[in-house]
Amino acid sequence: MSGGADRRPAKVLVTKIGLDGHDRGSRIVAASLRDAGMEIVYTPPWQEIPTVVKLAVEEDVDVVGISSLASDHLLVPGLVAALRRAGAEDVAVVVGGIVPHEDEAALLAAGVAEVFHPGRPLADIVATIDRLSAGRRTAAARHGGASHG
Amino acid sequence: MDSPRPAGPADAFQTAETCWQKEYDARLGAARPVRNRSGIEVKALYTPRDWDGARYLDALGFPGQPPNTRGIYPTMHRGRAWTQRQLIGLGSPEDYNQRLHEILAAGGTAVQLVPCNSVFRGLDADQVDPVLLGTCGVVVNTVEDMEACLRGVPLEGVSVSLNDPSPFTLLAMLLALARRRGVARAAITGTSNQSDYISHFVANHMFFRLSLPGARRILADHVAFATRAVPGWNPVSVVGQHMQQAGATPAQTMAFTLSTAIQYAEDCIVRGLAPDAFLPRMTFFFDISISFFEEVAKFRAGRRLWSRITRERLGACDPRSWRFKFHGQTSGVDLTRQQPLNNVARATVQAMAGIFGGLQSLHTDAYDEAFGTPTAEAARVAVSTQNILREEAHLTDVIDPLGGSYYVERLTDQMEEEIGRTMAQVEAAGGMYAAVESGLVQKLIGESALAFQLQVESGEQTVVGVNAYPVQEASGPRLGQPRPDPTAIDTQLARLRAFKTARSGAAVTTALDALAAAAQDPGQNVFERVVGAAEAGATHGEIVAVLRREMGSGEPLVAV
């Protein structure tokens, strides 16, 4: 699942922002990504946006995955904007969990790369994250800039 | 009394059984084994060989008699049907109050209050992003908010269930409201629902609010206060629901819940309370999954285990202390966003499992709860589902109607064994508190969650509308998450500001200082000071902030 020979494995930050503490979904997704060979940075829930941005930049992740159950997806456009301001516009942001269909278009318009609704197979989530991170991982390999350890 | 041996000549039974087995094997012998969610292999057929009627008195007894397997009261649902507790948690206190009156008019018999997630975090409304306020519960920060929630509802005679983790500010607000209305504390009845901090740390990561040791201290103080001052109140509700929702199997859930209950009971005993002083008011709260017979057996086994634990380990002598009283909620995890009306069928089956499992109180999920807080129509259907089960379906005619089924009795025994295995693991880790601190419980839950998800994805576990019988989603209702009117949130914030301006600042400071002092002094009761602070006009966020300062916030206990 790590792509071509010139790519390093994807590095993914799996986290939750907002007020909700349920993390069954994010733990399952994190474990599946890990089992597929990706490098996972996992945080407990209730992260603040500036903390997530700092972590994403410091850890040089390719993808930030936000798990949302209780309307926390409403904060994601703010996260995307904050990542851009921090110069991390090439980091893909994906959202999984309970997102009302009427909010999906707004999230995509705000720059979210993908919304994973309930029922989306784990293998599909893994493949999508692999694809979304492919360009960044290739570039990193080409420039020898991968800072993960 | 049934004979432990099959009736009739043993060789005739043997011949018939062998014949059946041969015919079965010829048709399905190579079929893969069937396992329930707890991992127990379920046979195709159960016979008198699987359950020995000679054990009747020891293993089952009569309802209301140890070991209470068949029910904790002699009359069970014939004497009194379960209490109907529907989840209500709408954004503003006014919205909540309107829905509460609708639910009561529709047949609801008790009050259930779910606070906003900001309250769970220990924050006031003015401390969080307004866009998230009231999306998953009602914003209750002050006695005024509680007053608005319960306007027109008598505090005497109506049981009030508050989803109220430590330090129990919602009960404090309720008691402050009772004082305003001139209602005696002794007349207040209800439950500090979800007062189980361990389940919150395990499944919802309540580390931000208070430290684990702080929450442990305050729960014991809460029990001591309620036992003395609010005798009609159930201060402890041990919550298996969170853990099953987070992925624990039904057997693991019962094991963690009983281990937690033992931890709390022993903490209270260490604090100086007699077992029979508080055990009669200890309650439990469970998820009811759609694995029907497994859930029935889970509850029957849990009841039997608790009866033995209270008598043999905790030394309780009062039969009321042996009773395993529980509230059940149909499982939201089994609900699907796809084809949401199918969830009515799911909630019905789940509710029946809880009813046959002998519950005292029931919440049926609304069909749209996979999206968010229920809409009015979905909430009405959920209430009606209970009314139909209670009053139309003749489910309450017979006590423990599945008792005596070879399958159910054998499965109850097996669930008891499985629960015992996990309890032994927890015990070996030093008890529930230590097992949570070390991350053992979180690890076991995480493994079960992933295993179940992989079963769904492989098709081993069917979920209608998800991995079988799909329809184009566009043809079904597309439900959104109801959100509070922004003006309601503005009003709420304005009310909080006005409340803070109008109160006596000196009284609040004095009360919060007393709270801080109590937190530092093991000889004082912290919860008593929480009540004092609420009565003096302190807000929820202010009370939690003082305790967080004095007792620390916790560390996340996450295991991936």
XYZ file of C-alpha atoms in Angstrom:
709
model
C 0.000 0.000 0.000
C 3.024 2.263 0.213
C 2.947 2.991 -3.509
C 5.843 2.858 -5.929
C 9.452 2.179 -5.076
C 10.248 5.887 -5.136
C 7.710 6.686 -2.441
C 8.008 6.455 1.283
C 5.017 5.260 3.321
C 2.293 7.827 3.944
C 2.381 9.619 7.259
C -1.036 10.423 8.685
C -2.138 12.480 11.674
C -5.386 11.039 13.066
C -7.095 13.350 15.511
C -10.313 14.925 16.774
C -11.115 18.588 17.327
C -14.135 20.138 18.993
C -16.032 18.941 22.018
C -16.755 15.270 21.469
C -14.645 12.526 23.044
C -15.817 9.399 21.209
C -12.914 7.934 19.268
C -14.004 4.446 18.218
C -13.991 5.454 14.566
C -10.635 7.205 14.649
C -8.994 4.328 16.502
C -10.299 1.801 13.975
C -9.138 3.905 11.043
C -5.744 4.570 12.661
C -5.218 0.862 13.306
C -6.159 0.014 9.710
C -3.799 2.613 8.252
C -1.034 1.360 10.516
C -1.701 -2.243 9.506
C -1.462 -1.132 5.858
C 2.078 0.081 6.511
C 1.463 3.789 7.016
C 3.042 5.839 9.753
C 0.448 7.116 12.207
C 0.531 10.070 14.553
C -2.449 9.611 16.852
C -3.711 12.109 19.389
C -6.398 11.919 22.034
C -9.580 13.858 21.215
C -10.286 17.511 22.035
C -7.342 18.999 20.211
C -7.302 22.703 19.445
C -6.744 23.781 15.847
C -3.371 25.500 16.514
C -2.114 22.305 18.184
C -3.153 20.200 15.206
C -1.437 22.583 12.766
C 1.748 22.630 14.831
C 1.789 18.845 15.049
C 1.109 18.436 11.324
C 3.987 20.732 10.435
C 6.433 19.392 13.002
C 5.711 15.787 12.126
C 5.655 16.570 8.388
C 2.524 14.503 7.834
C 1.021 13.986 4.398
C -2.580 13.775 5.544
C -4.576 15.065 8.501
C -7.584 12.872 9.262
C -10.289 14.431 11.401
C -12.825 12.161 13.059
C -16.128 13.889 13.719
C -19.231 12.609 15.434
C -20.964 15.546 17.010
C -20.899 18.493 14.613
C -17.161 18.941 15.089
C -16.822 18.942 11.295
C -18.036 22.548 11.454
C -14.561 23.501 12.689
C -12.708 21.829 9.825
C -12.759 24.764 7.356
C -10.965 26.755 10.053
C -8.375 24.000 10.338
C -7.804 23.943 6.572
C -7.307 27.709 6.537
C -4.899 27.530 9.466
C -2.842 24.838 7.710
C -2.624 27.091 4.636
C -1.471 30.006 6.728
C 1.220 27.763 8.183
C 2.463 26.894 4.700
C 1.153 23.354 4.866
C -1.269 23.720 1.961
C 0.014 20.476 0.415
C -1.185 18.480 3.422
C -4.485 16.796 2.549
C -7.294 17.074 5.098
C -9.885 14.324 5.224
C -12.934 14.019 7.463
C -14.608 10.834 8.612
C -17.657 10.146 10.742
C -21.061 11.748 10.932
C -21.193 14.615 8.449
C -24.623 15.654 7.179
C -24.815 15.450 3.411
C -25.759 19.112 3.151
C -22.466 20.052 4.805
C -20.279 17.919 2.561
C -20.152 20.371 -0.342
C -19.140 23.185 2.007
C -16.309 21.088 3.402
C -15.069 20.170 -0.071
C -15.308 23.815 -1.137
C -13.243 24.779 1.895
C -10.461 22.500 0.697
C -11.227 19.195 2.389
C -9.983 16.426 0.092
C -12.466 13.725 1.039
C -15.380 13.027 3.391
C -15.701 9.411 4.526
C -19.297 8.684 5.481
C -20.358 5.674 7.584
C -20.230 2.462 5.603
C -17.134 3.432 3.647
C -14.940 0.297 3.661
C -11.663 0.579 5.528
C -9.748 -0.707 2.493
C -11.223 2.140 0.475
C -10.232 4.677 3.127
C -6.686 3.297 3.115
C -6.505 3.408 -0.707
C -7.859 6.958 -0.821
C -5.347 8.212 1.716
C -2.597 6.421 -0.158
C -3.661 8.185 -3.354
C -4.067 11.601 -1.736
C -0.584 11.443 -0.279
C 1.165 9.933 -3.318
C 2.335 13.193 -4.876
C 3.738 14.565 -1.657
C 5.521 11.319 -0.838
C 7.057 11.121 -4.307
C 8.265 14.709 -4.108
C 9.706 14.089 -0.691
C 11.574 11.037 -1.929
C 12.865 12.953 -4.966
C 14.155 15.819 -2.862
C 15.301 13.593 -0.049
C 13.197 15.794 2.176
C 11.369 13.211 4.190
C 11.875 14.142 7.794
C 10.060 11.231 9.341
C 12.064 8.902 11.445
C -38.500 -30.327 39.319
C -37.070 -31.265 35.982
C -34.806 -34.235 35.972
C -31.216 -33.469 35.083
C -31.387 -36.473 32.797
C -33.507 -36.468 29.670
C -36.958 -37.950 30.236
C -37.446 -41.482 28.992
C -34.882 -44.160 28.431
C -31.408 -42.734 27.968
C -30.748 -44.902 24.980
C -33.887 -43.587 23.227
C -32.667 -40.006 23.746
C -29.240 -41.004 22.510
C -30.664 -42.677 19.433
C -32.823 -39.706 18.551
C -29.995 -37.274 19.117
C -27.554 -39.283 17.010
C -30.124 -39.495 14.253
C -30.693 -35.727 14.316
C -26.947 -35.009 14.374
C -26.421 -37.273 11.386
C -29.116 -35.590 9.371
C -27.888 -32.157 10.379
C -24.287 -32.980 9.457
C -25.354 -34.361 6.109
C -26.869 -30.995 5.266
C -24.789 -28.429 7.148
C -21.916 -30.310 8.753
C -19.244 -28.344 6.937
C -20.804 -24.964 7.697
C -18.518 -22.596 9.530
C -19.126 -22.201 13.255
C -21.473 -19.448 14.400
C -20.097 -17.179 17.100
C -21.812 -14.401 18.978
C -20.243 -10.988 19.462
C -18.581 -12.125 22.674
C -16.854 -14.919 20.783
C -18.915 -17.768 22.211
C -19.647 -20.522 19.705
C -23.361 -21.015 19.373
C -24.636 -24.482 18.547
C -27.486 -25.206 16.168
C -29.594 -26.890 18.827
C -29.793 -27.001 22.601
C -31.313 -29.860 24.550
C -31.629 -31.010 28.169
C -27.973 -32.017 27.912
C -27.060 -28.330 27.894
C -28.754 -27.248 31.065
C -29.350 -29.188 34.214
C -32.677 -28.381 35.854
C -31.365 -29.719 39.163
C -29.393 -26.474 39.453
C -32.575 -24.439 39.399
C -32.482 -22.961 42.899
C -28.751 -22.373 42.864
C -28.523 -20.889 39.364
C -31.918 -19.242 38.887
C -34.142 -19.143 41.920
C -37.368 -17.187 41.909
C -37.684 -13.518 40.921
C -36.599 -11.325 43.796
C -34.621 -14.150 45.378
C -30.904 -14.789 45.104
C -29.222 -15.128 42.772
C -31.827 -12.917 41.084
C -31.137 -14.412 37.647
C -34.841 -14.254 36.799
C -35.321 -10.703 38.013
C -34.680 -8.498 41.020
C -38.308 -8.047 42.094
C -40.937 -10.707 42.814
C -43.400 -9.043 40.437
C -41.041 -7.590 37.807
C -42.814 -5.972 34.840
C -46.216 -7.272 35.932
C -46.015 -5.168 39.036
C -44.520 -2.162 37.334
C -43.367 -1.838 33.774
C -40.019 -0.275 33.128
C -39.552 3.458 33.374
C -39.456 5.172 30.019
C -36.506 7.470 29.769
C -36.021 9.123 26.423
C -32.918 11.080 25.657
C -33.558 14.759 25.331
C -30.741 17.136 24.773
C -31.682 20.142 22.737
C -29.655 23.305 22.459
C -31.309 25.864 24.664
C -33.097 25.250 27.953
C -36.298 26.588 26.369
C -36.061 24.127 23.461
C -35.373 21.377 25.940
C -38.320 22.319 28.106
C -40.698 22.288 25.139
C -39.506 18.841 24.030
C -39.700 17.536 27.595
C -43.355 18.528 27.877
C -44.054 16.874 24.513
C -42.355 13.649 25.652
C -44.238 13.632 28.964
C -47.522 14.171 27.128
C -46.673 11.326 24.735
C -46.247 8.771 27.512
C -42.806 9.472 28.900
C -42.764 9.018 32.648
C -39.468 10.519 33.728
C -37.084 13.318 32.949
C -33.833 12.669 31.166
C -31.416 15.515 30.636
C -28.371 15.319 28.409
C -26.095 18.329 28.618
C -24.178 19.905 25.784
C -20.708 18.497 25.113
C -19.298 21.787 26.391
C -20.744 20.891 29.801
C -19.092 17.455 29.623
C -15.827 19.213 28.938
C -16.313 21.237 32.121
C -16.822 24.531 30.331
C -19.408 27.290 30.349
C -21.091 28.461 27.167
C -18.871 31.536 26.971
C -15.722 29.407 26.930
C -16.287 27.519 23.664
C -16.835 28.164 19.962
C -20.537 29.123 19.735
C -20.952 27.099 16.533
C -20.659 23.884 18.596
C -22.969 24.935 21.412
C -26.083 22.883 21.892
C -25.413 20.598 18.948
C -25.439 17.503 21.139
C -27.246 18.428 24.307
C -28.720 21.248 26.286
C -26.550 24.039 27.615
C -26.940 24.084 31.409
C -24.453 26.254 33.275
C -26.459 27.810 36.091
C -29.433 27.314 38.372
C -31.336 29.632 36.039
C -30.665 27.328 33.114
C -31.928 24.400 35.182
C -35.016 26.387 36.092
C -35.721 27.044 32.403
C -35.219 23.354 31.590
C -37.670 22.189 34.246
C -40.284 24.954 34.057
C -43.708 23.439 34.653
C -42.287 20.125 35.833
C -42.850 19.283 39.496
C -39.662 18.230 41.262
C -41.622 16.006 43.621
C -42.841 12.772 42.147
C -40.981 12.943 38.843
C -37.749 11.031 38.638
C -34.994 13.131 37.131
C -32.110 11.451 35.369
C -29.192 13.770 34.736
C -26.258 12.786 32.549
C -23.940 14.248 35.089
C -20.328 13.209 35.431
C -18.149 14.309 38.321
C -18.298 16.856 40.002
C -22.075 16.578 39.486
C -22.848 20.229 38.899
C -26.192 19.363 37.292
C -27.449 17.771 40.508
C -26.063 20.769 42.362
C -28.096 23.066 40.065
C -31.154 20.858 40.597
C -30.770 21.062 44.366
C -30.317 24.827 44.096
C -33.540 24.950 42.079
C -35.280 22.793 44.689
C -34.233 25.278 47.349
C -35.653 28.145 45.253
C -38.931 26.274 44.870
C -39.026 25.256 48.528
C -38.860 21.546 47.759
C -37.174 19.376 50.375
C -34.059 17.507 49.280
C -35.593 14.320 50.618
C -38.374 14.639 48.017
C -35.965 14.644 45.073
C -35.655 11.367 43.200
C -33.559 10.386 40.255
C -30.118 9.378 39.123
C -26.706 10.872 38.561
C -26.629 9.124 35.266
C -23.183 8.362 33.886
C -21.580 9.294 37.174
C -19.082 6.544 36.346
C -15.874 8.492 35.716
C -13.931 5.354 34.802
C -16.161 4.741 31.800
C -15.682 8.358 30.785
C -11.923 8.098 30.947
C -11.978 4.806 29.048
C -14.435 5.605 26.295
C -14.874 9.388 26.095
C -11.494 10.568 27.359
C -12.743 12.831 30.102
C -9.190 13.740 31.049
C -9.620 17.430 30.411
C -12.251 17.961 33.047
C -10.686 16.546 36.200
C -7.847 14.258 37.125
C -8.570 10.572 37.622
C -7.743 10.702 41.370
C -9.856 13.858 41.715
C -12.842 12.223 40.063
C -12.357 9.192 42.306
C -12.441 11.299 45.452
C -15.481 13.306 44.387
C -17.521 10.239 43.460
C -17.058 8.832 46.952
C -18.019 12.235 48.413
C -21.029 12.357 46.119
C -22.218 8.965 47.343
C -21.682 9.979 50.965
C -23.610 13.238 50.484
C -26.510 11.649 48.607
C -26.798 8.797 51.092
C -27.154 11.331 53.896
C -28.961 14.287 52.301
C -30.811 13.099 49.163
C -31.936 9.598 50.118
C -34.141 9.209 47.038
C -31.233 9.810 44.715
C -29.171 7.157 42.942
C -25.691 8.677 43.050
C -23.862 5.956 41.152
C -24.766 4.702 37.735
C -22.069 2.359 36.507
C -21.983 2.701 32.762
C -21.289 -0.274 30.564
C -22.844 1.625 27.707
C -19.817 3.766 26.965
C -17.524 0.784 26.749
C -19.787 -1.286 24.529
C -20.268 1.735 22.294
C -16.489 2.094 22.118
C -16.191 -1.487 20.933
C -16.178 -3.831 23.938
C -18.061 -7.065 23.344
C -21.197 -7.635 25.434
C -19.304 -10.030 27.749
C -16.347 -7.652 28.099
C -18.740 -4.821 28.807
C -20.425 -6.675 31.635
C -17.017 -7.647 33.035
C -15.678 -4.083 32.966
C -18.902 -2.755 34.453
C -18.970 -5.216 37.340
C -15.251 -4.620 37.956
C -15.928 -0.882 38.038
C -18.825 -1.362 40.437
C -16.582 -3.375 42.736
C -14.007 -0.576 42.589
C -16.574 2.083 43.520
C -18.122 -0.029 46.270
C -14.745 -0.767 47.816
C -13.774 2.923 47.584
C -16.970 3.848 49.432
C -16.322 1.195 52.064
C -12.776 2.528 52.550
C -14.335 5.974 52.949
C -16.340 4.610 55.852
C -19.727 3.834 54.333
C -21.442 0.578 55.206
C -22.195 -1.561 52.123
C -25.895 -1.672 52.878
C -25.986 2.125 53.212
C -25.210 2.783 49.555
C -25.510 -0.435 47.533
C -29.321 -0.311 47.341
C -29.029 2.946 45.394
C -26.315 1.787 43.030
C -27.553 1.417 39.470
C -26.206 0.312 36.120
C -26.587 1.566 32.598
C -26.061 -0.636 29.547
C -26.047 -0.626 25.825
C -28.374 -3.204 24.273
C -27.027 -4.453 20.967
C -29.056 -6.268 18.362
C -27.447 -9.620 19.236
C -30.729 -10.580 20.869
C -30.107 -13.752 22.891
C -26.606 -12.684 23.796
C -27.941 -9.493 25.352
C -30.622 -11.371 27.288
C -27.947 -13.729 28.602
C -25.600 -10.827 29.358
C -28.170 -9.240 31.645
C -29.202 -12.491 33.323
C -25.548 -13.391 33.959
C -24.759 -9.891 35.223
C -27.657 -10.035 37.665
C -26.486 -13.401 38.992
C -22.880 -12.258 39.332
C -23.794 -9.026 41.107
C -25.976 -10.892 43.579
C -23.009 -13.069 44.485
C -20.448 -10.249 44.482
C -22.493 -8.061 46.824
C -23.123 -10.907 49.248
C -19.824 -12.740 49.153
C -17.251 -10.068 48.374
C -18.799 -6.844 49.617
C -20.527 -8.331 52.639
C -23.967 -6.858 51.975
C -26.772 -8.310 54.082
C -29.755 -6.271 52.883
C -31.480 -7.985 49.940
C -31.902 -4.553 48.335
C -28.115 -4.356 48.092
C -28.059 -7.501 45.972
C -30.307 -6.081 43.284
C -28.788 -5.379 39.910
C -30.942 -2.427 38.827
C -30.262 -1.256 35.334
C -31.244 1.168 32.644
C -30.864 0.018 29.060
C -30.385 2.055 25.949
C -30.796 0.534 22.527
C -27.408 0.662 20.859
C -26.599 3.587 18.623
C -23.660 1.674 17.188
C -26.044 -0.742 15.461
C -27.999 2.104 13.890
C -27.212 2.963 10.320
C -27.268 6.212 8.500
C -28.149 4.284 5.361
C -31.907 3.573 5.164
C -32.546 5.198 8.550
C -36.129 3.935 8.929
C -34.664 0.429 9.297
C -33.471 1.666 12.677
C -37.037 1.469 13.992
C -36.850 -2.313 13.552
C -33.415 -2.400 15.164
C -34.515 -0.406 18.186
C -37.528 -2.680 18.606
C -35.442 -5.856 18.698
C -32.862 -4.273 20.970
C -35.550 -3.028 23.331
C -37.084 -6.504 23.492
C -33.697 -7.946 24.430
C -33.487 -5.468 27.278
C -37.053 -6.148 28.389
C -36.541 -9.917 28.393
C -33.229 -9.250 30.095
C -35.180 -7.697 32.973
C -34.360 -3.984 32.788
C -35.891 -1.348 35.078
C -35.683 1.575 32.702
C -35.409 1.889 28.943
C -34.371 4.394 26.345
C -35.182 3.559 22.755
C -33.038 5.360 20.213
C -34.738 7.406 17.559
C -34.243 6.241 13.980
C -32.263 9.334 13.075
C -29.739 9.126 15.908
C -27.067 7.981 13.475
C -27.198 11.584 12.274
C -27.429 13.497 15.523
C -29.881 14.619 18.141
C -33.351 13.227 17.322
C -35.881 15.229 15.399
C -39.329 15.582 16.968
C -40.933 13.011 14.668
C -38.217 10.416 15.241
C -38.359 10.989 18.998
C -42.137 10.421 18.920
C -41.694 7.118 17.073
C -39.101 6.041 19.634
C -41.544 6.786 22.449
C -44.329 4.972 20.621
C -42.082 1.951 20.121
C -41.823 1.626 23.875
C -45.538 2.212 24.370
C -46.313 -0.521 21.847
C -43.908 -2.986 23.433
C -45.220 -2.199 26.903
C -48.937 -1.997 26.254
C -49.731 -3.794 23.001
C -47.332 -6.688 22.686
C -48.022 -8.634 25.915
C -44.320 -8.681 26.730
C -44.955 -7.951 30.378
C -47.367 -10.831 30.971
C -44.733 -13.302 32.144
C -41.598 -12.770 34.216
C -38.354 -13.846 32.554
C -40.217 -15.548 29.704
C -37.039 -16.899 28.115
C -35.937 -18.552 31.359
C -35.829 -22.302 31.049
C -34.918 -22.245 27.396
C -32.087 -24.724 27.040
C -30.282 -22.210 24.861
C -30.805 -19.178 27.049
C -29.798 -20.988 30.218
C -26.712 -22.506 28.622
C -25.778 -19.167 27.066
C -26.279 -17.403 30.404
C -23.819 -19.859 31.967
C -21.345 -19.341 29.134
C -21.636 -15.559 29.270
C -21.044 -15.760 33.016
C -17.854 -17.752 32.376
C -16.718 -15.325 29.684
C -17.437 -12.333 31.908
C -15.541 -14.036 34.717
C -12.493 -14.502 32.502
C -12.270 -10.798 31.701
C -12.952 -9.855 35.334
C -10.025 -12.062 36.337
C -7.820 -10.210 33.838
C -8.847 -6.899 35.398
C -8.339 -8.267 38.884
C -4.856 -9.487 37.967
C -4.059 -5.974 36.740
C -4.918 -4.596 40.176
C -8.607 -3.840 39.783
C -10.479 -1.587 37.393
C -8.859 1.703 38.389
C -5.361 0.317 37.840
C -6.388 -1.544 34.683
C -7.621 1.713 33.186
C -4.568 3.675 34.315
C -2.334 1.127 32.603
C -4.366 1.201 29.383
C -5.278 -2.498 29.513
C -9.021 -1.918 29.258
C -8.654 0.581 26.401
C -6.443 -1.880 24.529
C -8.939 -4.725 24.872
C -11.782 -2.486 23.740
C -9.820 -1.206 20.747
C -9.007 -4.734 19.623
C -12.653 -5.776 19.850
C -13.788 -2.675 17.958
C -11.440 -3.386 15.072
C -12.310 -7.090 15.022
C -16.016 -6.289 14.789
C -15.487 -3.737 12.035
C -13.504 -6.293 10.038
C -16.376 -8.775 10.453
C -18.759 -6.205 9.007
C -16.397 -5.473 6.145
C -15.873 -9.161 5.345
C -19.618 -9.731 5.380
C -19.370 -12.175 8.263
C -21.631 -9.800 10.183
C -24.495 -8.546 8.039
C -25.628 -4.962 8.410
C -28.696 -4.362 6.286
C -28.316 -1.364 4.041
C -24.555 -1.221 4.656
C -23.036 -4.473 3.457
C -26.252 -6.107 2.233
C -29.421 -4.975 0.479
C -28.145 -1.503 -0.420
C -30.414 1.035 -2.051
C -29.537 4.294 -3.707
C -29.305 6.725 -0.825
C -31.086 9.421 -2.777
C -34.316 7.425 -2.505
C -34.295 7.519 1.294
C -34.798 10.487 3.559
C -31.721 12.670 3.805
C -31.604 13.782 7.359
C -29.398 16.479 8.719
C -28.259 17.270 12.205
C -30.703 19.663 13.822
C -28.875 22.697 15.086
C -30.033 25.242 17.555
C -31.224 28.544 16.235
C -28.260 30.952 16.488
C -30.510 33.470 18.197
C -31.226 30.879 20.900
C -27.490 30.592 21.507
C -27.177 34.380 21.606
C -29.975 34.472 24.154
C -28.228 31.783 26.143
C -24.959 33.705 26.204
C -26.790 36.908 27.144
C -28.532 35.072 29.978
C -25.204 33.794 31.277
C -23.759 37.318 31.229
C -26.824 38.742 32.969
C -26.732 35.959 35.562
C -23.107 36.696 36.384
C -23.844 40.414 36.710
C -26.884 39.989 38.911
C -25.457 37.550 41.457
C -23.548 38.389 44.593
C -19.890 38.255 43.654
C -18.871 38.041 47.292
C -21.108 35.037 47.942
C -19.721 33.266 44.893
C -16.132 33.952 45.914
C -16.775 32.697 49.432
C -18.417 29.527 48.137
C -15.665 28.824 45.618
C -13.010 29.398 48.280
C -14.798 26.898 50.501
C -14.856 24.470 47.573
C -11.111 24.876 47.065
C -10.492 24.325 50.767
C -12.589 21.173 50.757
C -10.635 19.814 47.801
C -7.467 20.158 49.876
C -8.950 18.604 53.000
C -9.757 14.891 52.939
C -11.926 15.410 56.016
C -14.411 17.538 54.082
C -16.990 16.557 51.503
C -16.195 18.185 48.153
C -19.638 17.571 46.669
C -21.325 19.322 49.568
C -19.265 22.394 48.620
C -20.220 21.964 44.959
C -23.860 22.208 46.011
C -23.042 25.222 48.170
C -21.325 26.912 45.240
C -24.284 26.296 42.930
C -26.662 27.698 45.539
C -24.439 30.754 45.897
C -24.658 31.376 42.140
C -21.430 29.855 40.854
C -21.544 28.499 37.318
C -20.692 25.019 36.151
C -17.468 26.197 34.508
C -16.377 28.091 37.602
C -16.908 25.084 39.849
C -15.000 22.748 37.534
C -12.197 25.292 37.116
C -11.656 25.486 40.876
C -11.531 21.717 41.188
C -9.243 21.381 38.169
C -6.916 23.918 39.753
C -6.931 22.112 43.092
C -6.954 18.509 41.888
C -5.429 18.754 38.438
C -6.687 17.754 35.048
C -6.040 14.238 33.917
C -3.758 12.609 31.450
C -5.279 11.078 28.335
C -5.482 7.342 28.799
C -5.603 6.428 25.139
C -4.298 3.161 23.787
C -4.124 2.609 20.024
